[in-house]
Short mmCIF file of C-alpha atoms in Angstrom, two decimals:
data_model
loop_
_atom_site.label_atom_id
_atom_site.label_comp_id
_atom_site.label_asym_id
_atom_site.label_seq_id
_atom_site.Cartn_x
_atom_site.Cartn_y
_atom_site.Cartn_z
CA MET A 1 -48.27 -45.46 30.55
CA LYS A 2 -44.90 -44.87 28.49
CA VAL A 3 -44.74 -47.51 25.70
CA MET A 4 -41.41 -47.86 23.64
CA PHE A 5 -41.66 -49.21 20.19
CA SER A 6 -39.14 -50.50 17.78
CA ALA A 7 -39.99 -50.79 14.37
CA GLY A 8 -36.97 -50.98 11.63
CA GLU A 9 -38.75 -50.72 8.11
CA ALA A 10 -41.85 -49.51 6.37
CA SER A 11 -44.17 -52.34 7.48
CA GLY A 12 -43.81 -51.93 10.95
CA ASP A 13 -44.45 -48.43 10.69
CA THR A 14 -47.18 -49.16 9.41
CA HIS A 15 -49.11 -51.38 12.24
CA ALA A 16 -46.44 -49.81 14.85
CA ALA A 17 -48.85 -46.90 13.71
CA LYS A 18 -52.09 -48.80 13.69
CA VAL A 19 -51.54 -49.78 17.81
CA ALA A 20 -50.56 -46.46 18.35
CA SER A 21 -53.69 -44.74 17.81
CA ALA A 22 -55.53 -47.68 19.56
CA LEU A 23 -53.44 -46.92 22.81
CA THR A 24 -54.59 -43.45 22.10
CA ALA A 25 -58.26 -44.49 22.11
CA LEU A 26 -57.48 -46.92 24.84
CA ASP A 27 -55.52 -44.43 27.21
CA PRO A 28 -55.80 -40.54 26.13
CA THR A 29 -52.91 -40.14 28.54
CA VAL A 30 -50.69 -42.38 26.71
CA THR A 31 -46.71 -41.66 26.05
CA MET A 32 -45.33 -42.72 22.96
CA PHE A 33 -41.75 -42.57 21.40
CA GLY A 34 -39.11 -44.82 19.67
CA MET A 35 -37.81 -45.68 16.36
CA GLY A 36 -40.11 -45.67 13.74
CA GLY A 37 -41.38 -43.83 10.47
CA GLN A 38 -43.73 -40.90 9.59
CA LEU A 39 -46.69 -43.18 9.91
CA MET A 40 -46.22 -43.79 13.26
CA ALA A 41 -44.97 -40.28 13.99
CA GLN A 42 -48.57 -39.05 13.05
CA ALA A 43 -50.33 -41.38 15.35
CA GLY A 44 -48.74 -39.77 17.63
CA VAL A 45 -45.09 -40.90 18.66
CA ASN A 46 -42.46 -39.05 19.32
CA ILE A 47 -39.59 -40.74 16.49
CA VAL A 48 -36.15 -40.57 17.94
CA TYR A 49 -34.50 -42.22 15.42
CA ASP A 50 -35.66 -41.98 11.67
CA ILE A 51 -35.92 -45.29 9.96
CA LYS A 52 -35.31 -43.95 6.42
CA ASN A 53 -31.78 -45.35 6.05
CA LEU A 54 -32.54 -48.51 7.68
CA GLY A 55 -33.77 -50.91 4.54
CA ILE A 56 -31.30 -53.53 4.89
CA ILE A 57 -31.14 -56.75 4.07
CA GLY A 58 -29.60 -60.39 3.72
CA PHE A 59 -26.31 -61.62 5.72
CA VAL A 60 -23.98 -60.12 3.72
CA GLU A 61 -25.71 -56.40 3.90
CA ILE A 62 -26.48 -56.70 7.61
CA ILE A 63 -22.90 -57.89 7.87
CA GLN A 64 -21.17 -54.79 6.54
CA ALA A 65 -24.21 -51.96 8.20
CA LEU A 66 -22.85 -54.21 11.74
CA PRO A 67 -21.48 -51.28 13.17
CA LYS A 68 -24.00 -48.86 12.46
CA PHE A 69 -26.43 -50.97 14.40
CA PHE A 70 -24.30 -51.31 16.86
CA LYS A 71 -24.22 -47.78 17.48
CA LEU A 72 -28.04 -47.55 17.03
CA ARG A 73 -28.66 -50.43 20.32
CA ALA A 74 -26.39 -48.25 22.41
CA TYR A 75 -28.40 -44.97 21.56
CA LEU A 76 -31.57 -46.78 22.02
CA ARG A 77 -30.55 -48.33 25.19
CA GLN A 78 -29.39 -45.00 26.34
CA ILE A 79 -33.22 -43.82 25.26
CA MET A 80 -34.23 -46.50 27.34
CA ILE A 81 -32.18 -45.82 30.89
CA ASP A 82 -33.37 -41.93 30.59
CA GLN A 83 -36.77 -42.43 29.55
CA ARG A 84 -37.91 -45.68 31.33
CA PRO A 85 -40.66 -47.24 29.86
CA ASP A 86 -43.35 -48.85 31.28
CA VAL A 87 -43.31 -51.71 28.48
CA LEU A 88 -40.49 -52.17 25.09
CA VAL A 89 -42.38 -53.06 21.72
CA CYS A 90 -40.75 -54.35 19.37
CA VAL A 91 -42.16 -54.84 15.55
CA ASP A 92 -40.73 -57.11 13.64
CA TYR A 93 -37.24 -56.36 11.99
CA PRO A 94 -36.51 -59.23 14.09
CA GLY A 95 -32.14 -59.28 13.55
CA PHE A 96 -31.85 -56.15 15.56
CA ASN A 97 -34.99 -55.80 17.99
CA MET A 98 -33.91 -59.72 18.90
CA LYS A 99 -31.01 -57.90 20.61
CA LEU A 100 -32.80 -54.88 21.70
CA ALA A 101 -34.91 -57.01 23.67
CA LYS A 102 -32.12 -58.41 25.40
CA VAL A 103 -31.15 -54.92 26.45
CA ALA A 104 -35.59 -53.87 27.54
CA HIS A 105 -34.47 -57.43 29.44
CA ASP A 106 -31.28 -56.82 31.01
CA LEU A 107 -32.72 -52.76 32.32
CA GLY A 108 -36.04 -54.40 33.66
CA ILE A 109 -38.48 -53.21 30.92
CA PRO A 110 -40.75 -55.69 29.70
CA VAL A 111 -41.24 -56.56 26.34
CA VAL A 112 -44.02 -57.34 23.78
CA TYR A 113 -43.41 -58.91 20.51
CA TYR A 114 -45.84 -58.37 17.76
CA ILE A 115 -45.19 -59.52 13.92
CA ALA A 116 -42.73 -61.77 15.54
CA PRO A 117 -39.47 -64.24 14.30
CA THR A 118 -40.40 -66.79 11.96
CA ILE A 119 -39.17 -69.25 14.43
CA TRP A 120 -41.51 -71.85 12.24
CA ALA A 121 -39.31 -71.22 9.29
CA TRP A 122 -36.11 -70.71 10.44
CA HIS A 123 -34.30 -70.11 13.63
CA LYS A 124 -35.83 -72.36 15.55
CA SER A 125 -33.00 -71.22 17.87
CA ARG A 126 -34.35 -68.00 18.70
CA GLY A 127 -37.87 -69.87 20.75
CA LYS A 128 -35.41 -69.91 23.42
CA ASP A 129 -34.49 -65.94 23.12
CA ILE A 130 -37.77 -65.54 23.29
CA LYS A 131 -38.87 -67.62 26.27
CA LYS A 132 -35.47 -65.11 27.90
CA TYR A 133 -35.56 -62.35 26.71
CA VAL A 134 -39.13 -61.41 25.66
CA THR A 135 -42.80 -60.74 28.20
CA LYS A 136 -45.21 -61.75 25.88
CA VAL A 137 -45.28 -62.37 21.98
CA ALA A 138 -48.11 -61.34 20.31
CA SER A 139 -48.78 -63.91 16.98
CA ILE A 140 -50.46 -63.08 14.49
CA PHE A 141 -50.50 -67.34 12.86
CA PRO A 142 -52.36 -69.73 14.27
CA PHE A 143 -49.65 -72.20 12.91
CA GLU A 144 -47.03 -69.39 14.86
CA ALA A 145 -48.48 -69.15 18.36
CA LYS A 146 -48.48 -73.13 18.25
CA ALA A 147 -44.31 -73.08 17.41
CA TYR A 148 -44.03 -70.80 19.65
CA GLU A 149 -45.75 -72.99 23.18
CA GLU A 150 -43.58 -75.67 21.52
CA PHE A 151 -40.91 -73.41 23.31
CA HIS A 152 -42.97 -72.60 26.62
CA CYS A 153 -43.08 -69.09 25.60
CA ASP A 154 -46.13 -66.64 26.68
CA VAL A 155 -47.59 -66.18 23.31
CA GLU A 156 -51.37 -65.23 22.23
CA PHE A 157 -52.62 -65.73 19.02
CA VAL A 158 -54.02 -62.10 18.10
CA GLY A 159 -55.03 -62.44 14.60
CA HIS A 160 -53.49 -60.83 11.10
CA PRO A 161 -53.62 -57.04 11.49
CA LEU A 162 -54.20 -56.80 8.17
CA LEU A 163 -57.48 -57.76 7.79
CA ASP A 164 -58.18 -54.18 10.10
CA ILE A 165 -55.98 -52.26 7.38
CA VAL A 166 -56.36 -53.79 4.21
CA LYS A 167 -60.38 -52.26 2.96
CA PRO A 168 -60.84 -50.43 0.12
CA THR A 169 -61.99 -46.55 0.85
CA MET A 170 -63.98 -46.05 -2.07
CA THR A 171 -66.20 -47.53 -4.34
CA LYS A 172 -64.71 -49.09 -8.03
CA GLU A 173 -66.03 -46.66 -10.40
CA ARG A 174 -64.79 -43.45 -7.39
CA ALA A 175 -62.11 -45.43 -7.08
CA LYS A 176 -61.75 -45.43 -11.61
CA GLN A 177 -62.35 -41.52 -11.38
CA TYR A 178 -59.60 -40.95 -8.83
CA PHE A 179 -56.90 -42.85 -10.64
CA SER A 180 -57.94 -41.66 -14.22
CA VAL A 181 -57.88 -44.82 -15.39
CA SER A 182 -58.68 -45.84 -18.96
CA PRO A 183 -62.30 -47.38 -19.27
CA THR A 184 -60.54 -50.67 -21.56
CA GLY A 185 -57.14 -52.56 -21.23
CA LYS A 186 -56.21 -54.03 -18.18
CA ARG A 187 -54.67 -52.68 -15.33
CA VAL A 188 -51.39 -53.51 -13.14
CA LEU A 189 -49.78 -52.79 -10.20
CA LEU A 190 -46.24 -52.82 -9.04
CA MET A 191 -44.83 -53.25 -5.76
CA PRO A 192 -40.56 -53.17 -5.76
CA GLY A 193 -40.67 -53.25 -2.16
CA SER A 194 -39.88 -50.32 0.26
CA ARG A 195 -35.97 -50.66 0.37
CA LYS A 196 -33.98 -49.00 -1.81
CA GLN A 197 -32.02 -52.43 -2.14
CA GLU A 198 -35.40 -54.05 -3.44
CA ILE A 199 -35.90 -51.08 -6.20
CA MET A 200 -32.80 -51.30 -7.69
CA ASN A 201 -33.32 -55.50 -7.91
CA LEU A 202 -35.99 -55.80 -8.77
CA LEU A 203 -37.50 -52.42 -10.35
CA PRO A 204 -36.05 -52.60 -13.76
CA PRO A 205 -37.00 -56.15 -14.47
CA MET A 206 -40.58 -55.03 -13.48
CA LEU A 207 -40.14 -52.48 -15.84
CA LYS A 208 -38.36 -54.13 -18.68
CA ALA A 209 -41.64 -56.59 -18.51
CA ALA A 210 -44.31 -53.69 -18.59
CA GLU A 211 -42.33 -52.34 -21.69
CA THR A 212 -43.25 -55.88 -23.21
CA MET A 213 -46.89 -56.13 -22.18
CA ALA A 214 -46.97 -52.67 -23.42
CA ASP A 215 -46.26 -53.62 -27.36
CA GLN A 216 -48.30 -56.51 -27.05
CA GLY A 217 -51.38 -54.45 -25.87
CA GLU A 218 -53.83 -52.14 -23.96
CA VAL A 219 -52.30 -52.18 -20.32
CA SER A 220 -51.97 -49.52 -17.51
CA PHE A 221 -49.33 -49.51 -14.94
CA PHE A 222 -49.31 -48.57 -11.60
CA LEU A 223 -46.97 -48.16 -8.89
CA PRO A 224 -47.76 -46.68 -5.49
CA ARG A 225 -44.57 -45.33 -3.71
CA ALA A 226 -43.02 -46.51 0.38
CA HIS A 227 -42.63 -43.90 1.88
CA THR A 228 -39.15 -45.14 2.75
CA ILE A 229 -38.16 -44.22 -1.01
CA SER A 230 -38.34 -40.36 -2.32
CA LEU A 231 -40.25 -40.44 -5.26
CA GLU A 232 -37.01 -38.74 -7.43
CA LYS A 233 -35.40 -42.13 -6.55
CA LEU A 234 -38.22 -43.97 -8.29
CA GLU A 235 -38.58 -41.03 -11.38
CA HIS A 236 -35.18 -41.62 -12.11
CA VAL A 237 -35.40 -45.68 -12.45
CA ILE A 238 -38.82 -45.24 -14.15
CA SER A 239 -37.10 -42.38 -16.42
CA GLN A 240 -35.03 -45.03 -17.77
CA TYR A 241 -37.91 -46.97 -19.69
CA THR A 242 -40.21 -46.28 -22.49
CA VAL A 243 -43.61 -47.68 -20.51
CA PRO A 244 -45.70 -45.25 -18.73
CA ILE A 245 -46.17 -45.39 -14.95
CA GLN A 246 -47.97 -43.89 -12.91
CA ILE A 247 -46.76 -43.29 -9.50
CA THR A 248 -49.41 -43.19 -6.77
CA GLU A 249 -49.02 -41.64 -2.78
CA GLU A 250 -51.58 -42.64 -1.06
CA TYR A 251 -55.10 -44.83 -0.95
CA THR A 252 -52.96 -48.25 -2.78
CA TYR A 253 -56.07 -50.85 -1.48
CA ASP A 254 -58.81 -48.76 -3.25
CA LEU A 255 -55.95 -48.76 -6.89
CA MET A 256 -55.88 -52.56 -5.58
CA GLN A 257 -59.62 -53.94 -6.51
CA ILE A 258 -59.44 -51.69 -9.54
CA CYS A 259 -56.22 -53.35 -11.31
CA ASP A 260 -56.17 -57.06 -12.64
CA ALA A 261 -53.07 -58.12 -11.53
CA CYS A 262 -49.79 -57.26 -9.44
CA VAL A 263 -46.07 -57.80 -9.75
CA ALA A 264 -44.57 -57.51 -5.69
CA ALA A 265 -41.72 -58.01 -4.32
CA SER A 266 -42.27 -60.94 -1.43
CA GLY A 267 -43.14 -59.81 2.11
CA THR A 268 -46.26 -57.36 3.24
CA ALA A 269 -47.72 -56.49 0.22
CA THR A 270 -48.05 -60.09 -2.10
CA LEU A 271 -50.30 -60.69 1.43
CA GLU A 272 -51.73 -57.77 1.16
CA THR A 273 -52.87 -58.31 -2.59
CA ALA A 274 -54.39 -62.02 -1.18
CA LEU A 275 -56.71 -60.49 0.90
CA MET A 276 -58.08 -57.96 -1.90
CA GLY A 277 -58.48 -60.86 -4.29
CA LEU A 278 -55.50 -59.57 -6.61
CA PRO A 279 -53.82 -62.43 -8.66
CA THR A 280 -50.35 -61.22 -8.27
CA VAL A 281 -46.80 -62.47 -9.31
CA LEU A 282 -44.37 -62.87 -5.83
CA LEU A 283 -40.66 -61.70 -7.13
CA TYR A 284 -37.81 -62.48 -4.89
CA ARG A 285 -33.94 -61.58 -5.13
CA LEU A 286 -31.13 -61.45 -2.71
CA SER A 287 -27.31 -61.27 -2.84
CA PRO A 288 -26.26 -65.24 -4.37
CA ILE A 289 -24.21 -65.61 -1.23
CA THR A 290 -27.06 -64.42 0.81
CA TYR A 291 -29.55 -66.30 -0.79
CA GLY A 292 -26.71 -69.87 -0.49
CA ILE A 293 -26.88 -69.23 3.36
CA GLY A 294 -30.64 -69.02 3.53
CA LYS A 295 -31.38 -72.09 1.30
CA LEU A 296 -29.27 -73.97 4.49
CA VAL A 297 -30.78 -72.23 7.73
CA VAL A 298 -34.68 -71.78 5.86
CA ASN A 299 -37.39 -74.41 6.35
CA VAL A 300 -40.28 -73.63 4.36
CA GLN A 301 -40.92 -74.84 0.57
CA PHE A 302 -42.36 -71.70 -0.12
CA VAL A 303 -41.29 -67.85 0.10
CA GLY A 304 -44.59 -65.90 -0.38
CA LEU A 305 -47.16 -65.65 2.77
CA PRO A 306 -50.53 -66.53 0.80
CA ASN A 307 -48.52 -70.09 -0.43
CA ILE A 308 -46.90 -70.60 3.47
CA ILE A 309 -50.82 -69.47 4.88
CA ALA A 310 -52.49 -71.68 2.51
CA GLY A 311 -49.47 -74.82 2.08
CA THR A 312 -49.85 -74.75 -1.57
CA SER A 313 -49.07 -72.92 -4.51
CA VAL A 314 -51.26 -69.93 -5.20
CA ILE A 315 -49.43 -67.19 -6.66
CA PRO A 316 -46.27 -68.11 -8.86
CA GLU A 317 -43.07 -67.38 -6.98
CA LEU A 318 -39.90 -65.86 -9.21
CA LEU A 319 -36.89 -66.73 -6.86
CA GLN A 320 -33.55 -65.35 -7.61
CA GLN A 321 -32.28 -66.06 -10.79
CA ASP A 322 -35.75 -66.08 -12.45
CA VAL A 323 -36.74 -63.24 -11.80
CA THR A 324 -36.67 -61.81 -15.71
CA PRO A 325 -38.46 -59.35 -17.57
CA ASP A 326 -39.72 -62.81 -19.86
CA ASN A 327 -40.83 -64.59 -17.03
CA ILE A 328 -42.73 -61.85 -15.03
CA SER A 329 -44.42 -60.78 -18.58
CA LYS A 330 -45.43 -64.70 -19.35
CA ALA A 331 -46.47 -65.41 -15.46
CA LEU A 332 -48.26 -62.19 -15.57
CA GLN A 333 -50.30 -63.14 -18.70
CA PRO A 334 -52.73 -66.47 -17.78
CA MET A 335 -54.10 -63.86 -14.97
CA LEU A 336 -54.90 -60.65 -17.72
CA TYR A 337 -56.38 -63.10 -20.11
CA ASP A 338 -57.37 -66.64 -18.89
CA ASP A 339 -60.62 -65.93 -16.91
CA VAL A 340 -59.93 -69.62 -15.82
CA TYR A 341 -57.11 -69.79 -14.25
CA ARG A 342 -57.50 -65.99 -13.09
CA THR A 343 -61.26 -67.52 -10.96
CA HIS A 344 -58.58 -70.17 -9.80
CA MET A 345 -56.29 -67.58 -8.11
CA ILE A 346 -59.12 -65.29 -6.30
CA GLU A 347 -60.27 -68.63 -4.83
CA GLU A 348 -57.68 -69.65 -3.07
CA LEU A 349 -56.88 -66.31 -2.58
CA HIS A 350 -59.93 -65.94 -0.50
CA ARG A 351 -58.75 -69.07 0.82
CA VAL A 352 -56.29 -67.05 2.93
CA ARG A 353 -57.99 -64.32 4.00
CA SER A 354 -60.25 -67.32 5.51
CA LEU A 355 -57.26 -68.70 7.20
CA LEU A 356 -56.16 -65.63 9.04
CA GLY A 357 -59.13 -65.40 12.58
CA GLN A 358 -61.33 -62.67 12.89
CA GLU A 359 -60.51 -59.14 12.54
CA GLY A 360 -59.73 -57.06 16.12
CA ALA A 361 -55.58 -57.97 16.17
CA VAL A 362 -54.77 -54.23 16.48
CA ASN A 363 -57.18 -53.64 19.43
CA ARG A 364 -56.29 -56.80 20.68
CA VAL A 365 -52.44 -55.96 20.85
CA ALA A 366 -53.12 -52.68 22.34
CA GLN A 367 -54.95 -53.45 25.40
CA LEU A 368 -51.87 -56.51 25.99
CA ILE A 369 -49.45 -54.24 25.53
CA SER A 370 -51.58 -52.06 28.09
CA THR A 371 -52.05 -55.04 30.20
CA VAL A 372 -47.91 -55.54 30.09
CA ALA A 373 -47.32 -52.62 30.74
CA ARG A 374 -49.13 -52.49 34.08
CA GLY A 375 -47.48 -55.45 35.11
CA GLU A 376 -50.29 -57.59 34.61
CA ALA A 377 -49.34 -60.02 32.35
#
């Protein structure tokens, strides 16, 4: 079995790597290659294009990068022609992967889409394209599967992969020792994102808020480094502020379980903290033009996945001009010091987890890919 992957950012690299490991367990003779990052490489995928330089979000930013994307798509098309994979597995990154799915379809290569385009939120027109170019959709949300069924797509609800992934490996006491945390005071996790753009937009106000909070009480701050962001880049930004920040490289879920609150860029991180029951402030900031266009086409009440899944405001969202150090600090205060507020939020986060189905999504996706690759779908 020959499987080609296409993942365009850090979260996709994580999900694809888990699936790659599951495919190897299912079929030790499997050959895997494609676009991805270091986690996929560690899982046995031959990386034909590294995603380190693909951290681009927003309409304006994507338009500026279009020539690079055209060249990349042509390159991956040639890879498909040369290697003739049994299946292309697209993981998230819809702006690019939808085009690549069409390329594969035109070449007669079946396509499995995992972490599929959010047609329930916007781009409903993509439902028709998915039906035309994608052999099987592996859906991670029950409401998402229903949306795809409305377009008569071949969809299977597999459950959410984070249920398999988001688990601590240490006891709380062992984690406290590992991260050398102070036995007193509060602990706050900073997760500014996995793209350079997010780091530049969101990390400075996070750090300024951290300075304010450190002046008001004993608070320690931790920042897990996304593998798509260089340590030097993070240290350069952090060096411009006076608050001590401990950059961490691994065991992020163990760190989450000993923190009291988190400030995170909108995206997968907010769902990870939800599954860990960690109160979180969501930040979302794009260029004004990109955000304005998005407001016209996005059909959701909330930005954050925990809130979308729950259908109500579970975690606070700070959007665009509201992403300020003062607002971040104010949103964190009750999470750290108001027991009633904190307890209610944790209960709501547990409810979010219960809505995501059962564990085992990664293995179900691997089996689905194998079935499509064998032509049995």
